[in-house]
Amino acid sequence: MPTSPADTGARLPDVSELSYEEARDALVRVVNDLEQGTSTLEESIALWERGEALAARCEEWLLGAKARLDAARTTASDAG
């Protein structure tokens, strides 16, 4: 059963500081923990909230990557 950071004294990294890969891997762990179904209601809610924040962080990275690719394509087509 997953333990909350308060139970272990551990601090989870700030989601806004995670790379895409770190956020994605953490999100996979959260989903796996939720799918186990062994968490208390309070732990499940905390996991869900963390998962939502991690998913939003991944989306930020992906939108940023898309914008960079779109800009590169525009620059390439303007030059060509």
PDB file of C-alpha atoms in Angstrom:
ATOM      1  CA  MET A   1       0.000   0.000   0.000  1.00  0.00           C
ATOM      2  CA  PRO A   2       1.417   3.416  -0.865  1.00  0.00           C
ATOM      3  CA  THR A   3       2.283   5.645   2.000  1.00  0.00           C
ATOM      4  CA  SER A   4       1.716   9.333   2.001  1.00  0.00           C
ATOM      5  CA  PRO A   5       4.703  11.676   2.202  1.00  0.00           C
ATOM      6  CA  ALA A   6       3.480  12.746   5.638  1.00  0.00           C
ATOM      7  CA  ASP A   7       3.733   9.145   6.847  1.00  0.00           C
ATOM      8  CA  THR A   8       7.330   8.740   5.722  1.00  0.00           C
ATOM      9  CA  GLY A   9       8.550  12.266   6.303  1.00  0.00           C
ATOM     10  CA  ALA A  10       9.537  12.395   2.625  1.00  0.00           C
ATOM     11  CA  ARG A  11       8.851  15.422   0.472  1.00  0.00           C
ATOM     12  CA  LEU A  12       7.732  14.955  -3.090  1.00  0.00           C
ATOM     13  CA  PRO A  13       9.469  17.152  -5.644  1.00  0.00           C
ATOM     14  CA  ASP A  14       7.588  20.207  -6.838  1.00  0.00           C
ATOM     15  CA  VAL A  15       5.749  19.205 -10.006  1.00  0.00           C
ATOM     16  CA  SER A  16       6.728  22.469 -11.722  1.00  0.00           C
ATOM     17  CA  GLU A  17      10.404  21.494 -11.439  1.00  0.00           C
ATOM     18  CA  LEU A  18      10.055  18.094 -13.118  1.00  0.00           C
ATOM     19  CA  SER A  19      11.224  17.286 -16.613  1.00  0.00           C
ATOM     20  CA  TYR A  20       8.738  15.665 -18.958  1.00  0.00           C
ATOM     21  CA  GLU A  21      10.244  12.236 -18.368  1.00  0.00           C
ATOM     22  CA  GLU A  22      10.243  12.644 -14.583  1.00  0.00           C
ATOM     23  CA  ALA A  23       6.622  13.794 -14.575  1.00  0.00           C
ATOM     24  CA  ARG A  24       5.563  10.982 -16.906  1.00  0.00           C
ATOM     25  CA  ASP A  25       7.294   8.328 -14.799  1.00  0.00           C
ATOM     26  CA  ALA A  26       5.803   9.737 -11.594  1.00  0.00           C
ATOM     27  CA  LEU A  27       2.355   9.750 -13.226  1.00  0.00           C
ATOM     28  CA  VAL A  28       2.750   6.076 -14.175  1.00  0.00           C
ATOM     29  CA  ARG A  29       3.628   5.285 -10.548  1.00  0.00           C
ATOM     30  CA  VAL A  30       0.569   7.202  -9.305  1.00  0.00           C
ATOM     31  CA  VAL A  31      -1.706   5.335 -11.726  1.00  0.00           C
ATOM     32  CA  ASN A  32      -0.229   2.005 -10.648  1.00  0.00           C
ATOM     33  CA  ASP A  33      -0.745   2.894  -6.977  1.00  0.00           C
ATOM     34  CA  LEU A  34      -4.364   3.864  -7.637  1.00  0.00           C
ATOM     35  CA  GLU A  35      -5.004   0.708  -9.657  1.00  0.00           C
ATOM     36  CA  GLN A  36      -3.790  -1.426  -6.745  1.00  0.00           C
ATOM     37  CA  GLY A  37      -6.864  -0.304  -4.838  1.00  0.00           C
ATOM     38  CA  THR A  38      -5.143  -0.694  -1.477  1.00  0.00           C
ATOM     39  CA  SER A  39      -4.934   2.976  -0.523  1.00  0.00           C
ATOM     40  CA  THR A  40      -7.196   4.614   1.993  1.00  0.00           C
ATOM     41  CA  LEU A  41      -9.675   7.148   0.707  1.00  0.00           C
ATOM     42  CA  GLU A  42      -7.466  10.009   1.877  1.00  0.00           C
ATOM     43  CA  GLU A  43      -4.395   8.495   0.214  1.00  0.00           C
ATOM     44  CA  SER A  44      -6.356   7.897  -2.987  1.00  0.00           C
ATOM     45  CA  ILE A  45      -7.499  11.516  -3.095  1.00  0.00           C
ATOM     46  CA  ALA A  46      -3.930  12.719  -2.534  1.00  0.00           C
ATOM     47  CA  LEU A  47      -2.695  10.400  -5.288  1.00  0.00           C
ATOM     48  CA  TRP A  48      -5.436  11.606  -7.641  1.00  0.00           C
ATOM     49  CA  GLU A  49      -4.518  15.250  -6.981  1.00  0.00           C
ATOM     50  CA  ARG A  50      -0.838  14.510  -7.561  1.00  0.00           C
ATOM     51  CA  GLY A  51      -1.721  12.645 -10.759  1.00  0.00           C
ATOM     52  CA  GLU A  52      -3.747  15.596 -12.037  1.00  0.00           C
ATOM     53  CA  ALA A  53      -0.815  17.937 -11.366  1.00  0.00           C
ATOM     54  CA  LEU A  54       1.612  15.554 -13.067  1.00  0.00           C
ATOM     55  CA  ALA A  55      -0.664  15.177 -16.103  1.00  0.00           C
ATOM     56  CA  ALA A  56      -0.912  18.959 -16.384  1.00  0.00           C
ATOM     57  CA  ARG A  57       2.891  19.227 -16.221  1.00  0.00           C
ATOM     58  CA  CYS A  58       3.257  16.658 -18.998  1.00  0.00           C
ATOM     59  CA  GLU A  59       0.750  18.586 -21.088  1.00  0.00           C
ATOM     60  CA  GLU A  60       2.722  21.806 -20.533  1.00  0.00           C
ATOM     61  CA  TRP A  61       5.870  20.111 -21.814  1.00  0.00           C
ATOM     62  CA  LEU A  62       4.082  18.637 -24.823  1.00  0.00           C
ATOM     63  CA  LEU A  63       2.430  21.929 -25.759  1.00  0.00           C
ATOM     64  CA  GLY A  64       5.799  23.660 -25.475  1.00  0.00           C
ATOM     65  CA  ALA A  65       7.405  21.040 -27.687  1.00  0.00           C
ATOM     66  CA  LYS A  66       4.616  21.411 -30.256  1.00  0.00           C
ATOM     67  CA  ALA A  67       5.055  25.181 -30.290  1.00  0.00           C
ATOM     68  CA  ARG A  68       8.789  24.782 -30.874  1.00  0.00           C
ATOM     69  CA  LEU A  69       8.190  22.357 -33.733  1.00  0.00           C
ATOM     70  CA  ASP A  70       5.574  24.629 -35.285  1.00  0.00           C
ATOM     71  CA  ALA A  71       7.988  27.569 -35.058  1.00  0.00           C
ATOM     72  CA  ALA A  72      10.782  25.525 -36.631  1.00  0.00           C
ATOM     73  CA  ARG A  73       8.498  24.449 -39.488  1.00  0.00           C
ATOM     74  CA  THR A  74       7.393  28.037 -40.079  1.00  0.00           C
ATOM     75  CA  THR A  75      11.003  29.211 -40.138  1.00  0.00           C
ATOM     76  CA  ALA A  76      11.965  26.399 -42.503  1.00  0.00           C
ATOM     77  CA  SER A  77       9.076  27.100 -44.878  1.00  0.00           C
ATOM     78  CA  ASP A  78       9.829  30.851 -44.841  1.00  0.00           C
ATOM     79  CA  ALA A  79      13.452  30.143 -45.723  1.00  0.00           C
ATOM     80  CA  GLY A  80      12.576  27.633 -48.397  1.00  0.00           C
TER      81      GLY A  80
END
